[in-house]
Tab-separated table of C-alpha atoms in Angstrom:
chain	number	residue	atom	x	y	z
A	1	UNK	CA	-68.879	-9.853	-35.361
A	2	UNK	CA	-72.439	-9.837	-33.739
A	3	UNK	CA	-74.590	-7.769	-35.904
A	4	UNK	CA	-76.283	-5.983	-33.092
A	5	UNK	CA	-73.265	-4.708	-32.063
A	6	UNK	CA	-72.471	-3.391	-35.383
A	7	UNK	CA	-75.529	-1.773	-36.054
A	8	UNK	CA	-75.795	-0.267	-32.923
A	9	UNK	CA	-72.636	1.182	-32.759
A	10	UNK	CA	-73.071	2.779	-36.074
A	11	UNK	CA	-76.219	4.470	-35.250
A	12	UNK	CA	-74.102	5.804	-32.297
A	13	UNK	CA	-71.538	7.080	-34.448
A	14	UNK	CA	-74.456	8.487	-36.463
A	15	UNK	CA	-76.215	10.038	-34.021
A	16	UNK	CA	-73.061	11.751	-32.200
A	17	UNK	CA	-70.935	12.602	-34.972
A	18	UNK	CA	-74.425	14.033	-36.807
A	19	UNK	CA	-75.175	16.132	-33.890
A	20	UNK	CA	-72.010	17.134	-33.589
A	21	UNK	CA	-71.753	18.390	-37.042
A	22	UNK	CA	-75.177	20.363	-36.596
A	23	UNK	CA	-73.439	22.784	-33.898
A	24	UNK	CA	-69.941	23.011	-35.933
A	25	UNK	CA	-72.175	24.414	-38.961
A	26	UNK	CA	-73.564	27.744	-37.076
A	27	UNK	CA	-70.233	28.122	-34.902
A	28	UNK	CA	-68.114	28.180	-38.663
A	29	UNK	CA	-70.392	30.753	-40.270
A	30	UNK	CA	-71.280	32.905	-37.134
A	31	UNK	CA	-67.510	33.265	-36.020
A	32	UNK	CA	-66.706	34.494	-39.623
A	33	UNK	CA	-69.624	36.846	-39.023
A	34	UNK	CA	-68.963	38.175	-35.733
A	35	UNK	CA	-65.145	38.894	-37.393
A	36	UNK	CA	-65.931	40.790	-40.425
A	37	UNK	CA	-68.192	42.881	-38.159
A	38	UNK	CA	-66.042	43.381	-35.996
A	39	UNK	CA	-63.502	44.599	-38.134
A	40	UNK	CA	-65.834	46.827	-39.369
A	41	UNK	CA	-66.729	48.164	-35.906
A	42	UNK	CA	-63.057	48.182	-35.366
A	43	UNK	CA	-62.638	50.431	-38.425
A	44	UNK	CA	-65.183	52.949	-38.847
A	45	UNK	CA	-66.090	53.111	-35.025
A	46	UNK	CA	-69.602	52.868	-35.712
A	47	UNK	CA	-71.853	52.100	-32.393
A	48	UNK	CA	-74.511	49.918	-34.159
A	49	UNK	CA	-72.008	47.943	-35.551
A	50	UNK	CA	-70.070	47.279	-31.984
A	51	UNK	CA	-73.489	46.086	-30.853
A	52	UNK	CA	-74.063	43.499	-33.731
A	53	UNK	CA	-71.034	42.086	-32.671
A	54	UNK	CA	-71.868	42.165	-29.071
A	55	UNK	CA	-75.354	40.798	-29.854
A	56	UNK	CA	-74.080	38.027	-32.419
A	57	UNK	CA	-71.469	36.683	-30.841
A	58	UNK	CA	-73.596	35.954	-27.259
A	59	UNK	CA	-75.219	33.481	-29.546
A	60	UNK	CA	-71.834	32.229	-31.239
A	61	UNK	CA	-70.712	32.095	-27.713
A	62	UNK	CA	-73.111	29.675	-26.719
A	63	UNK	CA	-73.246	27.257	-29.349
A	64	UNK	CA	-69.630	26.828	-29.405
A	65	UNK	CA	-69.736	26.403	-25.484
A	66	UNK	CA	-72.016	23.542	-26.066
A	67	UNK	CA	-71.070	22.349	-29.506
A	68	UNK	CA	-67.156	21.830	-27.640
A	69	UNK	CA	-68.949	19.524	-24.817
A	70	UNK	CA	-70.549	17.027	-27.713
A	71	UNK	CA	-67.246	16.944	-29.456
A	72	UNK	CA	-65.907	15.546	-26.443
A	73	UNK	CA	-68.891	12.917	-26.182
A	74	UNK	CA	-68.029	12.026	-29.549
A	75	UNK	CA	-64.727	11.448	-28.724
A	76	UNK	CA	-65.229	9.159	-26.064
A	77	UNK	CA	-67.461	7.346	-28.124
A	78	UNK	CA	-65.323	6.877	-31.275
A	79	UNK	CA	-62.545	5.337	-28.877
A	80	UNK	CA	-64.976	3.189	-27.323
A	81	UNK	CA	-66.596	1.640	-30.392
A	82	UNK	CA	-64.501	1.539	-33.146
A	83	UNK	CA	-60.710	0.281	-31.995
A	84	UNK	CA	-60.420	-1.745	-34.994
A	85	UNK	CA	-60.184	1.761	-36.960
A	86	UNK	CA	-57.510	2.807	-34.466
A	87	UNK	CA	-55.356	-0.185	-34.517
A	88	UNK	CA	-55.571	-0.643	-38.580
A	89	UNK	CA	-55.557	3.019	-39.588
A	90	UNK	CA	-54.436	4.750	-36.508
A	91	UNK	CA	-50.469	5.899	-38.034
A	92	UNK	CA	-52.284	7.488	-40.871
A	93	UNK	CA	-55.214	8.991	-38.615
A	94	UNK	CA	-53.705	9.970	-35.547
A	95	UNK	CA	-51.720	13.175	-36.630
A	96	UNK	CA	-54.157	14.548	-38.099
A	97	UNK	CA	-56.650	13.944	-35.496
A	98	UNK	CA	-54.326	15.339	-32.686
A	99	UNK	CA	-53.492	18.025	-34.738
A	100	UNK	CA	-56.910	18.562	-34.784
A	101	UNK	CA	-57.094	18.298	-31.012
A	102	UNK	CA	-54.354	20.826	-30.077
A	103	UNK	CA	-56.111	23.234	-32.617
A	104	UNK	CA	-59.430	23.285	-31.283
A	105	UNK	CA	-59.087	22.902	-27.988
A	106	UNK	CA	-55.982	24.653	-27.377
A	107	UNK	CA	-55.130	27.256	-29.619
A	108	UNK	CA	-59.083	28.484	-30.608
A	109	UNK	CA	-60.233	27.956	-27.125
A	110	UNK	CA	-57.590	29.703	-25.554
A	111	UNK	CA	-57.723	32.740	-28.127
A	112	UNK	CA	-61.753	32.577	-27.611
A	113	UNK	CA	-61.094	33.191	-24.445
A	114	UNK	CA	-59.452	36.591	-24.979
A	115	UNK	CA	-61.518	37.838	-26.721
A	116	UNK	CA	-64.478	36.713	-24.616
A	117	UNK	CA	-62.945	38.388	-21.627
A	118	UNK	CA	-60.681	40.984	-23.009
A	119	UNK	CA	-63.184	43.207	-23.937
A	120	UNK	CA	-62.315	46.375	-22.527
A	121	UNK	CA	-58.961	45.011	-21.357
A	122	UNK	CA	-57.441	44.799	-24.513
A	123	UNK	CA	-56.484	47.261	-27.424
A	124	UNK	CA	-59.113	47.031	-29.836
A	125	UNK	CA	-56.535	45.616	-32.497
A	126	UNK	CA	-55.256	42.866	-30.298
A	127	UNK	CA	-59.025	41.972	-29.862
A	128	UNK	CA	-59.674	42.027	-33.311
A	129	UNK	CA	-56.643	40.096	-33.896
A	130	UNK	CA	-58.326	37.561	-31.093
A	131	UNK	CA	-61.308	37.106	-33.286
A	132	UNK	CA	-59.679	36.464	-36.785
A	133	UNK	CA	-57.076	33.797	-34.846
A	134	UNK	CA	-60.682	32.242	-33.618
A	135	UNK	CA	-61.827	31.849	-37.344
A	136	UNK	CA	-58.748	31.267	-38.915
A	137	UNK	CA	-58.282	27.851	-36.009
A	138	UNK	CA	-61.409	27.165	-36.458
A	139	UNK	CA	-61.165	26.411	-40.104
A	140	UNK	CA	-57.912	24.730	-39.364
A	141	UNK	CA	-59.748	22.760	-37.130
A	142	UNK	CA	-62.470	21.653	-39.997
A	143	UNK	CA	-59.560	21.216	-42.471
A	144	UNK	CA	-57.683	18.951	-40.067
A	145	UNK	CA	-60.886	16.861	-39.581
A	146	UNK	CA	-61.746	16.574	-43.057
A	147	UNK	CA	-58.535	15.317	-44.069
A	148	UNK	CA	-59.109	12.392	-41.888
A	149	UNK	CA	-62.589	11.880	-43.308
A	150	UNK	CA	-61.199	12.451	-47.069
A	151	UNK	CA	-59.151	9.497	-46.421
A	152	UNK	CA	-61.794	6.982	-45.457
A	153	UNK	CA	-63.306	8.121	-48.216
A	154	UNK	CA	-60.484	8.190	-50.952
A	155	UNK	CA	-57.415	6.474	-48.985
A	156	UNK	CA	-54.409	8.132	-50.664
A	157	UNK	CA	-50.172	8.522	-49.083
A	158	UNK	CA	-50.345	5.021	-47.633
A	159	UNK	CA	-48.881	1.679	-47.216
A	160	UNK	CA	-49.693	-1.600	-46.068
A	161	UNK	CA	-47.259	-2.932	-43.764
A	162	UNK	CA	-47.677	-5.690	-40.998
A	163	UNK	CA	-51.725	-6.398	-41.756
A	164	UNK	CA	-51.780	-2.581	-41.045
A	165	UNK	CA	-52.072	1.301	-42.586
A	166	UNK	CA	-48.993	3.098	-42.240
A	167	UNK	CA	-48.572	6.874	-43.613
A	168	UNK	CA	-46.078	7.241	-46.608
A	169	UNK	CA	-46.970	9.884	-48.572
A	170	UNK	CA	-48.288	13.276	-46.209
A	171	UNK	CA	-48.537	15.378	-48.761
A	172	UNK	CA	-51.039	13.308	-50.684
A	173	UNK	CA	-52.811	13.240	-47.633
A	174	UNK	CA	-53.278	16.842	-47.260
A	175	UNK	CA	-54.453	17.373	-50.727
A	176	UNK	CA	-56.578	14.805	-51.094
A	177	UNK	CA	-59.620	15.824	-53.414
A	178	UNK	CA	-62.017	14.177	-51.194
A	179	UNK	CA	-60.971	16.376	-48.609
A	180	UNK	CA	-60.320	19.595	-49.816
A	181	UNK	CA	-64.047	19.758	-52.001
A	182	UNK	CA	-65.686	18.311	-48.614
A	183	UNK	CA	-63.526	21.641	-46.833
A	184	UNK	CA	-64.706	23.868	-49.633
A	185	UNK	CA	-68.527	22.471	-49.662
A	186	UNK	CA	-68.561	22.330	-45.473
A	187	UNK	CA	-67.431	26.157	-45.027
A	188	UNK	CA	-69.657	27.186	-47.838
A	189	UNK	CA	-72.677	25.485	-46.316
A	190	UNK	CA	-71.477	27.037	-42.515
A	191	UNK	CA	-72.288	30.559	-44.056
A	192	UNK	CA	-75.152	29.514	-45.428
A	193	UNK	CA	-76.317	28.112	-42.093
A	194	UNK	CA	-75.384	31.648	-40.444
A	195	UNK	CA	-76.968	33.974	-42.843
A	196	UNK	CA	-80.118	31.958	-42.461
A	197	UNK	CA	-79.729	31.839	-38.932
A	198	UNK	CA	-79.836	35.987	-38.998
A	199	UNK	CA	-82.200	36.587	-41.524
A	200	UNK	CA	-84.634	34.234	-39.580
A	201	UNK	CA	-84.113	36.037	-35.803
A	202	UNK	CA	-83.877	39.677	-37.681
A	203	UNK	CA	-87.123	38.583	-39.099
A	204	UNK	CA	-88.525	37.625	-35.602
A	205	UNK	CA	-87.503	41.121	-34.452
A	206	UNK	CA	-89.218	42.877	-37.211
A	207	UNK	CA	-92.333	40.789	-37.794
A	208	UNK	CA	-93.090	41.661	-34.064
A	209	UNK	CA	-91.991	45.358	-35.230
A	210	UNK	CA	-89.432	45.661	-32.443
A	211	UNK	CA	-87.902	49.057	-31.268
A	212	UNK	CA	-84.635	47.776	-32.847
A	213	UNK	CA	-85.300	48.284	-36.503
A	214	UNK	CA	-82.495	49.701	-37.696
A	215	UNK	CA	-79.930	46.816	-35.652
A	216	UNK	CA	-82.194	44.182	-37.259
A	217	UNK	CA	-82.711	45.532	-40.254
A	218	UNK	CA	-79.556	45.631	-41.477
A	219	UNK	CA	-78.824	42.319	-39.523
A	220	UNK	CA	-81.552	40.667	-42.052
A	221	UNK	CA	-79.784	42.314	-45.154
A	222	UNK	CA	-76.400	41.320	-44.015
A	223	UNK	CA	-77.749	37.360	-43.919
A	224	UNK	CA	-79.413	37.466	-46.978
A	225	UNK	CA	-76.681	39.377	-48.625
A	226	UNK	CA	-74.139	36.669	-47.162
A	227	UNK	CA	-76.699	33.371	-48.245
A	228	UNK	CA	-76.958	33.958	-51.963
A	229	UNK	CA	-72.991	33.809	-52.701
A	230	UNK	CA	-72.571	31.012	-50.337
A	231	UNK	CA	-75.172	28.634	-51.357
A	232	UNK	CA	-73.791	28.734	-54.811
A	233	UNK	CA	-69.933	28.103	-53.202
A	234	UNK	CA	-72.029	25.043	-51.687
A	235	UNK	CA	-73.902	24.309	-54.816
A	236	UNK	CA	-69.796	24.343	-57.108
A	237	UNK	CA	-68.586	22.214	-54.257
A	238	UNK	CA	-70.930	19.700	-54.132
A	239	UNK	CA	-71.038	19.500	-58.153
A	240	UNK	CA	-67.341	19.063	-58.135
A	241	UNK	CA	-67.739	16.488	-55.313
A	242	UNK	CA	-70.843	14.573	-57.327
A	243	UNK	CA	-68.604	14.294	-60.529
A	244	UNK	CA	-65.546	12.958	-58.655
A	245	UNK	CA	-67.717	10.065	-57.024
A	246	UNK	CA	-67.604	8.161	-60.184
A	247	UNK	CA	-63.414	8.311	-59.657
A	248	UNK	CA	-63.528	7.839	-55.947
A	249	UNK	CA	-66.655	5.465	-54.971
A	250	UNK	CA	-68.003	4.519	-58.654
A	251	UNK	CA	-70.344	2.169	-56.524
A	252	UNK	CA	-71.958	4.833	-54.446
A	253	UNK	CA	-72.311	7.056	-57.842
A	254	UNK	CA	-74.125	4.154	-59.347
A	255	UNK	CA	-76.643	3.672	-56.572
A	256	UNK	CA	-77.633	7.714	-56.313
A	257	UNK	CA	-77.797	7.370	-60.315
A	258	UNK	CA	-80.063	4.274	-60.010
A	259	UNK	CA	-78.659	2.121	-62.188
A	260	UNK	CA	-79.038	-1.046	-61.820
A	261	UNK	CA	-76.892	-2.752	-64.248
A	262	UNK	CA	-74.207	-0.806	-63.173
A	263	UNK	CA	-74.407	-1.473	-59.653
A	264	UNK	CA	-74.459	-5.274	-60.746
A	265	UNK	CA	-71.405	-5.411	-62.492
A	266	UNK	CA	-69.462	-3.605	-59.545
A	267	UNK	CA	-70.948	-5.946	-57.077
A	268	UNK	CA	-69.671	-8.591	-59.355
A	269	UNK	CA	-65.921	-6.286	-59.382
A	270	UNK	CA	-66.027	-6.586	-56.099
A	271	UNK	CA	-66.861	-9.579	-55.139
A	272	UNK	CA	-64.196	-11.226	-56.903
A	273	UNK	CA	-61.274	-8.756	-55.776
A	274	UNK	CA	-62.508	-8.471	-52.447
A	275	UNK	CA	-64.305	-12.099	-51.681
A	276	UNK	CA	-67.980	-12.698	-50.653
A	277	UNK	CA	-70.211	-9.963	-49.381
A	278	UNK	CA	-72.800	-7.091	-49.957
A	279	UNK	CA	-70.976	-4.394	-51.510
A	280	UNK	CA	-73.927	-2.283	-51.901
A	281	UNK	CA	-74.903	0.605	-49.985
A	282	UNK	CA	-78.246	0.823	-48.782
A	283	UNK	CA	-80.104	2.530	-51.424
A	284	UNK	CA	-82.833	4.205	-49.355
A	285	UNK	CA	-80.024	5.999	-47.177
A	286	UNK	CA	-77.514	6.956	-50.448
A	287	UNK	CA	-80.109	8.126	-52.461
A	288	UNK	CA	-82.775	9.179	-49.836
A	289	UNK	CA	-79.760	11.774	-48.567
A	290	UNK	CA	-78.867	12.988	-51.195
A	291	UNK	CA	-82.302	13.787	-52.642
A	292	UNK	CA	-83.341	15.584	-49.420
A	293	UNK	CA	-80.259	17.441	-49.370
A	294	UNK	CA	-81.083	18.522	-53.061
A	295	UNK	CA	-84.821	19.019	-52.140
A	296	UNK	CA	-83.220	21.699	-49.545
A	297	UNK	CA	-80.809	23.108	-52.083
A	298	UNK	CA	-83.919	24.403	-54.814
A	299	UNK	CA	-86.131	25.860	-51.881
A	300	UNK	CA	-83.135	27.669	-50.474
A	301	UNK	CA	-82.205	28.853	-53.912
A	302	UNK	CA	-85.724	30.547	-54.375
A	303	UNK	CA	-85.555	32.178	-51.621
A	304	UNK	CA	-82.040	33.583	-52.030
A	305	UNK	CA	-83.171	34.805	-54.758
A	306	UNK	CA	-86.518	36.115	-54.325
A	307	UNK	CA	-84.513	37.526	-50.546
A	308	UNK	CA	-81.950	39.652	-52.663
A	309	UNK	CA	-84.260	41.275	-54.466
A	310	UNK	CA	-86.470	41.928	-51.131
A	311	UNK	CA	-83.653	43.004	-49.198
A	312	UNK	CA	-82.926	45.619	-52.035
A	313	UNK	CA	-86.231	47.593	-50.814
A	314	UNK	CA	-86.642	49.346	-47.178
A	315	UNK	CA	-90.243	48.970	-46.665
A	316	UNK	CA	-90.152	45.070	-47.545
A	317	UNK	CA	-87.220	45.320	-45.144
A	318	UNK	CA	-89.262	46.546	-42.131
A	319	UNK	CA	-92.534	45.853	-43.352
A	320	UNK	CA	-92.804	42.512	-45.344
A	321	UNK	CA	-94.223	40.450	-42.655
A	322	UNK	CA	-95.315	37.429	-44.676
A	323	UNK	CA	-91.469	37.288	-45.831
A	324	UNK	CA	-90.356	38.014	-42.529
A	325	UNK	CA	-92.126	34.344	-41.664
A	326	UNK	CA	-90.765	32.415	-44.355
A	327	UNK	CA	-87.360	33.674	-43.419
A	328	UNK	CA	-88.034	32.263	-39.790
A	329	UNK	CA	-89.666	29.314	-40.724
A	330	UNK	CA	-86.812	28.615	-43.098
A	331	UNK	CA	-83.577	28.412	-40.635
A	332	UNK	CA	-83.984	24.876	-40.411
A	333	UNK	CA	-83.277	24.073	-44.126
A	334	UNK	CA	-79.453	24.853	-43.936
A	335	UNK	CA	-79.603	22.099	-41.258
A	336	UNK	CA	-81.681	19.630	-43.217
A	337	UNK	CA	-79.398	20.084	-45.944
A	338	UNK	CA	-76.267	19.735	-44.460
A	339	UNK	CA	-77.160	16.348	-41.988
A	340	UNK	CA	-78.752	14.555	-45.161
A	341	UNK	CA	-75.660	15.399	-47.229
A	342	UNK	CA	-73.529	14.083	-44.311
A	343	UNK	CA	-75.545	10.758	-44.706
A	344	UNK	CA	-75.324	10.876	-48.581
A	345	UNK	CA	-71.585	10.573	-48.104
A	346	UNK	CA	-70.951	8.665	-44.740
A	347	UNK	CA	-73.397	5.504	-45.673
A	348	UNK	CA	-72.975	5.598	-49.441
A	349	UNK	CA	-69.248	4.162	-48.850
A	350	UNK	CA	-70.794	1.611	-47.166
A	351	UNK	CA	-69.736	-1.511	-46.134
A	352	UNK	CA	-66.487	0.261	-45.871
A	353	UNK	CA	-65.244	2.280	-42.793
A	354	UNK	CA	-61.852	2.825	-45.247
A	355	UNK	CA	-63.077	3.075	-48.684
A	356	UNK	CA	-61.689	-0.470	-50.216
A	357	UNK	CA	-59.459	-1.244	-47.279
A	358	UNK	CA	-60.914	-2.218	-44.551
A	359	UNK	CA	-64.749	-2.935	-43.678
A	360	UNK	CA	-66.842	-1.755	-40.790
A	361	UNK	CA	-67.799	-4.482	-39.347
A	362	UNK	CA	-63.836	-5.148	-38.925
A	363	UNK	CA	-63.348	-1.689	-37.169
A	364	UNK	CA	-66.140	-1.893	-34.491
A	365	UNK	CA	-64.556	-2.738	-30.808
A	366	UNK	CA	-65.037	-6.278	-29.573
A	367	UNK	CA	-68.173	-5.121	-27.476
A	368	UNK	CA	-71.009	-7.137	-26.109
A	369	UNK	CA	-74.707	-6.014	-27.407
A	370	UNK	CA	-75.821	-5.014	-23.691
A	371	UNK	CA	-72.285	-3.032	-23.657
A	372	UNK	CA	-73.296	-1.089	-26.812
A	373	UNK	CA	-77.362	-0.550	-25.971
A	374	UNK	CA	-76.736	1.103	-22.297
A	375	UNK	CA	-73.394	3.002	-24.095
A	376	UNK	CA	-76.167	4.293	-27.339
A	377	UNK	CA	-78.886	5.204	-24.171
A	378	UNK	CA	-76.313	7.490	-22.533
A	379	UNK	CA	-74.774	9.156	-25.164
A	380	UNK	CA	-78.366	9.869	-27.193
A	381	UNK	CA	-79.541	11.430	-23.834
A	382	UNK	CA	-76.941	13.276	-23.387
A	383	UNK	CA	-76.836	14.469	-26.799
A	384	UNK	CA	-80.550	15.195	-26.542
A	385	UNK	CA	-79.957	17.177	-23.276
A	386	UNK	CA	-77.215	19.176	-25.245
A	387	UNK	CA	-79.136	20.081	-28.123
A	388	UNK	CA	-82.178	21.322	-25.722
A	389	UNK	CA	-79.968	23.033	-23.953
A	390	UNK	CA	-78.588	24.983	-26.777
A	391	UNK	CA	-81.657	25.572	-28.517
A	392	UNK	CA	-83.276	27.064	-25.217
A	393	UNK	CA	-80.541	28.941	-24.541
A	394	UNK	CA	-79.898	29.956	-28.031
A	395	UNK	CA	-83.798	30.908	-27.938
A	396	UNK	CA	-83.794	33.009	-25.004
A	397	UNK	CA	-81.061	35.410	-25.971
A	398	UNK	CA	-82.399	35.623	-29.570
A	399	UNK	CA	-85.357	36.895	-28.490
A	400	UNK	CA	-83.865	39.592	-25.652
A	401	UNK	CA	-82.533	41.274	-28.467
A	402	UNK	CA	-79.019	43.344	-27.979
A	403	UNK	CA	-78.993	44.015	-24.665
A	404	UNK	CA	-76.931	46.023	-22.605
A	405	UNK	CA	-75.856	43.229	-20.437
A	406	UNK	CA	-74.550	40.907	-22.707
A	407	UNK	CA	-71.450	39.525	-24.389
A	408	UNK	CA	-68.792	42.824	-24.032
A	409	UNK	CA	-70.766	44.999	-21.525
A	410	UNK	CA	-68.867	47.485	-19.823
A	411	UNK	CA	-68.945	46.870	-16.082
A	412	UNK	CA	-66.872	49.929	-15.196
A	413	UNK	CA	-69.250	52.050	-16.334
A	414	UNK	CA	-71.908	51.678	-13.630
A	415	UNK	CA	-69.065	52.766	-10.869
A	416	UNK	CA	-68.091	55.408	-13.413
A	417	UNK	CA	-65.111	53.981	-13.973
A	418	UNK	CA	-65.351	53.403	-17.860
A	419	UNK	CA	-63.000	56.204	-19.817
A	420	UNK	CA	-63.628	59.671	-18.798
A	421	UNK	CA	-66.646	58.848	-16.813
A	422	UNK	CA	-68.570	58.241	-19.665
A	423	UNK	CA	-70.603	54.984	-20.322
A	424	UNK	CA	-69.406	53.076	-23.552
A	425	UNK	CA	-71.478	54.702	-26.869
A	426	UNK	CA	-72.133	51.041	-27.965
A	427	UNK	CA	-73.935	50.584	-24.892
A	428	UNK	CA	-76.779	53.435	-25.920
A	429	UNK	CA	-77.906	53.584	-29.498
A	430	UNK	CA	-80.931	55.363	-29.998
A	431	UNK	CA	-83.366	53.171	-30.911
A	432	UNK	CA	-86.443	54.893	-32.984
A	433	UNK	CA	-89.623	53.211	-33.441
A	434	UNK	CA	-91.655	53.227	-36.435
């Protein structure tokens, strides 16, 4: 195997499956958000709260529009540059990776699509009910995902049989640790990444004293109210996931823990089970990821904390405006937290693709380098373009505030067509000033 070709198509798997991650984060926690709102809204028929879920999901609307188009880049790409993974691994991978497929881009998209367009067209409980199947296939989705990456990190329910991988045991599969603490640790860490994501644009609102107090104001208390609990479901997850590595990848364990003489005497293990080779992880990668991602735990703690007690009191609420610029200054640490702990666990298993089955450099596709360099050039623009993209539009709406135009608008109403005549009350909220 030519080494440029391996390392390049690694940072291309890096790069896209990375980015990719980055939009699944906010789509997980803001679709939860947008539900239990809405269910609220649904419940006590309270105007304010029909607009937060107007207002929120526009913006969960958009990054799962875009977030859908880089899973498909990553696609392309994983079937491109890594057909050794297929053709080894591919009877225990491919269910649940079509599974996965007819989940998210069937059942959630379609159902998305009812409720994007059925405001006002459906009942309000068959349009709740459109939201909660959105959430509920959307964590299916993760789960589904997960299980395949649990098993390249912990290969359980399989079988060797004719030099390849073939499924024997699906129930091990399905509840394999490594998958359902990374399940547990990735949706905690999405609601993390959405109650930042609230508290920091509520706190734009307020620290330029909009007209919309009282919609922001509780929108700030309702993501700092929602980050405390999950950061510590994040912090359990990822304990319970640190103390299993010295089961599942003792050599990874060994490297974050730097010691040395450890990590000698498994190289030693496993160079005489496995033959000749590096068996060590790069140790500025494993360790540098997971100390980042730790870094970005403890400041996100403090200001759970110090934010909980905050939120508690109205005029800190409204008129904090030194907390109301940490809180925006802060929305990229979820981020931060969650790409470096992807690293931590995608290069510490490293020089294994399947964790003590089969190495990388025996999955990448039979590629020349000038194959792999113009395919990493198109799919980092792309990406690139994507991510701009989102964060423009992301930015724009954000900063209009709940509008009447947006997400759920009642066109009927400007013919006078709406019920009775009468405009929609969640169109109007009185909106006091301070």
């Amino acid at each position: 195997m030519n080494q440029d070709v391996l390392d390049l198509a690694r940072l291309q798997f890096a790069l896209t499956a990375g980015g990719h991650f980055l939009f699944v984060a906010l789509t997980l926690g803001l679709a939860t958000v947008v539900a239990v709102l809405q269910t609220r809204a649904t419940l006590g028929r309270n105007p304010l709260h029909a607009r937060m879920v107007r207002f929120w999901g526009q913006l969960y609307v958009i990054n799962y529009a875009v977030g859908i188009v880089t899973g498909l880049v990553m696609e392309f790409q994983f079937g491109m540059a890594w057909s050794g993974l297929t053709h080894e691994a591919g009877n225990v991978l491919g269910a649940s990776l079509a599974v996965e497929t007819v989940v998210a881009f069937f059942v959630e998209s379609t159902f998305l699509g009812l409720w994007i367009f059925g405001w006002h067209r459906l009942n309000r409980w068959a349009h709740l009910a459109a939201i909660w199947i959105v959430v509920l296939t959307a964590y299916l989705s993760a789960y589904w995902i997960l299980v395949s990456n649990g098993f390249l990190n912990h290969p359980v329910g399989h079988r060797s049989e004719d030099g390849g991988l073939v499924l024997d045991d699906p129930v091990a599969v399905l509840t394999n640790p490594s998958a359902l603490l990374a399940f547990g640790h990735v949706l905690a860490g999405a609601l993390l990444t959405a109650g930042f994501f609230m508290a920091g644009v509520s706190a734009y609102h307020l620290f330029r004293r909009s007209s919309e107090w009282e919609f922001f104001g509780r929108s700030l208390r309702i993501g700092v109210f929602l980050s405390a609990p999950a950061l510590m479901a994040a912090a359990v997850f990822g304990g319970l996931q640190l103390g299993a590595l010295a089961t599942f990848q003792p050599m990874k364990s060994a490297v974050f823990s730097g010691k040395a003489a450890e990590t000698a005497r498994l190289q030693a293990e496993m160079t005489e089970r496995f033959g000749p080779g590096d068996y060590v992880p790069s140790e500025a990668w494993t360790r540098g990821g997971g100390l980042v991602m730790l870094i970005c735990f403890a400041l996100m703690m403090y200001l759970c904390f110090a934010g909980v007690i905050l939120a508690c009191f109205k005029t800190a609420v409204f008129r904090f405006r030194l907390w109301h610029a940490v809180l925006m200054a802060a929305v990229p640490l979820p981020y931060l937290a969650m790409i470096s702990g992807w690293v931590f666990r995608e290069a510490g298993r490293q020089p294994w693709v399947v964790y003590g089955l089969l190495k990388t450099e025996d999955a990448v596709s039979d590629l020349s380098p000038g194959a792999m360099r113009l395919s990493l050039t198109v799919f980092t623009t792309l990406f690139v373009l994507l991510a701009v993209l989102n964060a423009r539009l992301l930015t724009r709406h954000a900063r209009r505030g709940p509008v009447d135009s947006g997400l759920g608008h009642d066109e009927r109403t400007a013919t006078g067509d709406g019920p009775g005549g009468a405009p929609d009350p969640a169109d109007a909220l009185p909106a006091p000033r301070y």
